[in-house]
Amino acid sequence: MDQAVRELSYAQAIQEAMAIALETDERVFLMGEDIGVYGGAFQVTGDLVERFGADRVIDTPISELGGAGVAVGAAVTGLRPIFEFQFSDFATLAMEQIVNQAAKMRYMLGGAVSVPVVMRFPAGSGTGAAAQHSQSLEAWLGHVPGLKVIQPATPHDVKGMLLAAVADPDPVMIFEHKLLYKTKGPVPEGYYTVPIGKAEIRREGRDLTIVATSIMVHKALEAAKTLEAEGIDVEVVDLRTVRPMDKETVIESVKKTSRLLCVYEGVKTLGVGAEVSAMIAESEAFDFLDAPIVRLGGAETPIPYNPELEKATVPQVPDILAAARSLATGSR
Amino acid sequence: MAQAKTKDLPAGANLPFIYREYSAERLKQALHKMYLIRQFEEGAEESYMRGLIHGTMHLSIGQEASAMGICMPLTNDDQITSTHRGHGHCIAKGAEVSKMFAEFFGKTTGYCRGRGGSMHIADVSTGNLGANGIVGGGIPIAVGAALTAKRLKSDRVVISFFGDGANNEGAFHEALNMASLWKLPVIFVCENNGYGMSTSMARSTAVPNVADRAAAYAMPGVIVDGNVLSEVAEASHEAVRRARAGEGPTLIESKTYRYRGHSKSDRNRYRTKEEIDDWMTNRDPIVRYENELMEFGIIDQAGIEAIREAVAKEIADGIEFAKASPSPEIRNLERYVYTETV
Amino acid sequence: MPVEVILPKVDMDMATGRISRWYVDEGAVVKKGDLLFEIETDKAAMEIDAPASGTIRDISGKEGIDIPVGEAVAWIYAEGEASKPAKDMSPVAEFERTPAAPTVAATSALPGLATAKSAPATPSNGARATPLARRLAAKAGLELDAIAGSGPKGRVMRKDVEAAISTPMLEANSPAQPDAIVSRPAASSQPWPAQRAVGTTPLNHAWLRQGVGRPIVLIHGFGADLNSWRPMLAVGPVDAPLLALDLPGHGGSAREVPADLDAIAADVEATLAALDVGPALLVGHSFGAAVAATVAARGHADLRALALIAPAGLGPEINGAFLRGFVRAKSEASLMPWLRQLVSDEQVLSKPFVNATLAQAADSELRAAQGEIADRFFADGTQTFDIRGLLAALRIPVRVIVGANDRIIPASQSAGLPGEVALHMFPATGHMPQVERREQVLKILLEMARA
């Protein structure tokens, strides 16, 4: 298909995906706090309420638990809700509906229903919003069978994966890093999907595999450029989906490079990189490892307010450079 | 349709609602179902004690009129969300006891193919979206289902059953608020059996009646004697009418009592034997309904015996069906986690 | 198995120790618990007892010098035990095992060997190694314990195993196995050399590769040994049979100081004849290149081509400080500055290379012999021999391969060679093009062998 490709921001790409979904599928509707005339806390829904009406772009009360439950109920009975959390942190208020209901309903009922709900979570630090508005909780939800959890890193992917999520019969949780909203990239016009559960090799390399998620993909790519000049040839794998994880792509990459560095913003302990590391340690790639697996994850603290502290909380490019160098030169 | 009215009763009698509303046949069917619920739970209890059912279960013996009365005005297309004490709702809504037993026995022929058990019993084909192990968990889901009904203009109404314990959950309040705000065709049915596990209403809830909460969400709050079938059915009937008419939700508080403990591990320390005996002896919903039916000449003792026997056979057959059914294979453990792609 | 006698750690923070006095002599019969030697530490003298009963041999721990903790200083042989520890060699090691002259007597133990000697009995599980290194080593039939790890805390990594596969220095460095036979797996189209009994050879040698076609014979430079060729071979497939020799006073050859180039050339010729090598490409590095040119000029060996890498004998000048320092260096700290002189890019000085060189440096007898060789052939920092005249007379193809940044023998000496001698000069390369430009040098050699 020849589709025109334009530069869009990540936020515009999401909006375009939602507009396409609303246009092409009567069952689709949006729910969330201040997504109507306000346009969403991050202006992602924008003017969709004007284009599609308040019946399909529904402002909810500040009721994350109830709202999530309504979305689940609507999904089970035939609609395709896209539920926006104002901040991913507010998932904590709705965990009951997400974890006990959305994720398990199909299983508990022996396959009698599907729960095609999409939930969007603006996530991550870097905005100075401190501890309760900056978390990366994808690992929490990634821990729950029945959910699909994705972290698109580019405008292209977020549009394609959101459309794939809407078409998916199961609950899909999208973690969108807030700092990505304004980043731009090529986005084809019209309908297309990017598969859920498929990682993408953003850069091929021989010496070291960096498995990164979300905004860390960009930091890893930036680091890879510097490392290239130093003769370290880095392969960057954009995991894209936390659950179900694309084990094959990661395993093949590690088999090739013999070195694995996981970079993720969520708290390091028990985070996505922990799972990737363990998965590799259990896999056939183990016998190809020529160095310990290294994880760079978020600090074991809440996200602080002070900008310098905040930066220090999550992996930055120099951290990736240092870790990659030590891995590639065998001093680790 | 439920609205087929009874015309062969004594003319001019100031009869309770259901005797004016339903045919003798429907009324006898209602008795049949109430017995079915009672004997199903007794059968399940016995099977449990014999070790045929594992886990736990929450019995609604004593609450049959509440489940039956609420469901009387519903069509097969209407939907319910249920609770951990949901066997009665499931049967009242139309499920087959054989498949329910099979589920309790963990068999593939069960409604949930052995994945759900008692606490997640569901029959989506008759509109039961499922019992729920989380107190209040089904309430927002019912509102979502009602949102679908409104969006799709399906004329469907959705009932959300919950217990008195759920009225203090945030999900209850959030859901009632949204349902009222958006005038959704949903009916909130609180089966108030007096105790959230061991904690009485008086010790847990700041208002004397759950129905009092309705005022906060600008919807009617109706209190009925949950052990009187007609009262329950009448309230349900009116709420369903309102819902279908687009007038929004209703909160019905059906005051009733469970004879058994909260679950099979309850030692009944929070209430007296006298209190339980009083409810069982003087206020049993089935006995009261039978007496009414006989008083109004709709059924006689022999007819009741016939129903009991028929139900007993149905229960025995159901248990046999469940026993004889195959268990799921371990290799299929992960089936139904995600929608299978064909 | 003989029992190793090590210099034990007897004090905290003790990295090296000095034997102040031996109480037994080579060949003495000792009982377990007998006093063997005394160690001086800052605080006290410690007496060290025999760990086993038997005959004490191979006393390498000299009195009064610093010896690293854990290093073998002698071995105790049980009654009737062969004079050298038997080695449980892997198939590959078996293949690499080298017959050599009986004159090459068992000599001192190398530090690197100390662990290797006890290694065969020890499962490899204890070694620190990456999973990849473990897998590669298992595939190659190598014991991990015998591989020097370059990673943190001595962790064996892929590159170490790869280096060991191309340089199993422990086995190859080991002295002769008198009864050994060159045997190698069968390969298609009559791999060379065929299995045969071999007579005595003056020089220690190893078939580093089997193959078909014209054999390539390699002669290392001053202070090195036949293993110094292995890194080059690791870079690509080699289909030609490949024989490497140890010069007299080097590697596993006798610790003797040859009189002149002709004497060495005679040893080379006798070795090639004993091995029935036949028409060959002869390759020499540095001092070995001078030997190779001499062999070629003498005309006794059937040579079809000659490759001289950074050859000595083209001019008078040589880096005398390097020669002296290199021979004297006993520790990594004292050796590294000299090794750096060898190359243009010190990154190529791999840990295994450094370790192998250090192992030799610890062999004081070896280095003593080499010191004498240096004094004889490079007296006062001068090359006392000249091969220019020899080259002019040769009728076989000759190629000279040098590094432009050679700090041992200036590249300028390769100017003014006879017109028919081809010159390859690699920029940004030092005295060891076969290490720093290994792909290219190997390619040149293989081309010459095929020509």
XYZ file of C-alpha atoms in Angstrom, chain A residues 26-29 31 55-56 58-79 93 96-97 100-103 105-115 144-148 169-171 243-244, chain B residues 79 103 111-113 115-117 120-122 124 128-149 151-152 156 169-171 174-175 177-178 181-182 184 332-341:
114
model
C -19.120 2.568 15.502
C -18.382 0.522 18.610
C -15.332 2.582 19.485
C -15.640 5.360 22.021
C -13.600 7.701 28.007
C -21.438 10.493 23.268
C -18.261 9.034 21.850
C -16.962 10.914 27.148
C -15.671 13.007 29.998
C -15.880 10.931 33.136
C -16.018 12.132 36.697
C -12.766 11.698 38.599
C -13.559 8.066 39.164
C -10.734 5.904 37.918
C -12.003 2.699 39.463
C -15.560 3.209 38.345
C -14.497 4.509 34.976
C -12.262 1.547 34.326
C -15.084 -0.750 35.379
C -17.509 0.950 33.058
C -15.018 0.503 30.237
C -14.665 -3.172 31.082
C -18.423 -3.650 31.217
C -18.880 -1.867 27.909
C -16.135 -3.977 26.331
C -17.633 -7.239 27.533
C -21.018 -6.300 26.113
C -19.923 -5.291 22.652
C -18.299 -1.859 22.591
C -6.925 3.588 41.842
C -9.150 -3.820 40.945
C -10.918 -3.413 37.647
C -9.244 -8.655 38.828
C -11.823 -7.950 36.192
C -10.436 -6.984 32.785
C -7.535 -9.412 32.907
C -12.912 -12.217 33.085
C -12.371 -14.297 29.999
C -10.515 -16.936 31.931
C -12.886 -17.040 34.893
C -15.763 -17.498 32.519
C -14.064 -20.251 30.586
C -13.765 -18.248 27.404
C -17.421 -17.161 27.328
C -16.462 -13.497 26.923
C -13.664 -11.331 25.623
C -12.698 -7.954 27.059
C -0.841 -10.025 35.014
C -1.815 -12.815 32.637
C -4.782 -11.770 30.573
C -3.482 -8.260 29.922
C -1.389 -7.167 27.002
C -10.091 -8.917 21.429
C -8.241 -8.705 24.738
C -7.447 -5.868 27.145
C 3.432 -8.800 27.562
C 3.413 -10.987 25.582
C -28.168 -8.831 31.760
C -18.644 -26.078 37.152
C -20.310 -22.971 32.605
C -16.759 -21.769 33.036
C -15.118 -25.010 31.865
C -11.900 -22.272 35.503
C -14.319 -20.312 37.642
C -16.068 -22.474 40.209
C -17.320 -16.939 39.223
C -20.372 -18.819 38.083
C -21.825 -17.287 34.944
C -23.575 -15.459 29.455
C -25.431 -13.510 33.491
C -22.106 -11.720 33.044
C -20.747 -13.482 36.043
C -20.524 -13.735 39.756
C -17.621 -11.821 41.226
C -15.145 -12.563 43.924
C -14.534 -8.879 44.551
C -17.104 -7.099 46.672
C -18.507 -4.366 44.470
C -16.476 -5.555 41.487
C -19.474 -6.129 39.271
C -21.177 -2.793 39.904
C -19.141 -0.603 37.508
C -19.184 -3.426 34.982
C -22.967 -3.397 35.062
C -22.870 0.345 34.426
C -20.595 -0.316 31.451
C -22.992 -2.924 30.144
C -25.792 -0.400 30.529
C -23.726 2.142 28.626
C -23.518 -0.384 25.805
C -27.272 -0.937 25.955
C -25.319 3.307 22.929
C -26.642 0.388 20.919
C -31.750 -4.068 27.379
C -16.918 0.245 48.503
C -15.770 3.166 46.365
C -16.784 1.291 43.242
C -18.486 5.852 41.559
C -20.737 3.532 39.603
C -22.867 8.429 40.264
C -21.992 7.718 36.642
C -25.295 11.143 35.526
C -25.667 9.375 32.195
C -28.221 4.477 32.122
C -5.155 -26.746 28.366
C -4.277 -24.779 31.490
C -3.494 -21.611 29.572
C -6.541 -21.739 27.378
C -8.892 -18.738 27.713
C -6.261 -16.403 29.149
C -6.355 -14.602 25.834
C -8.817 -14.814 23.006
C -7.666 -17.597 20.781
C -6.765 -16.399 17.327
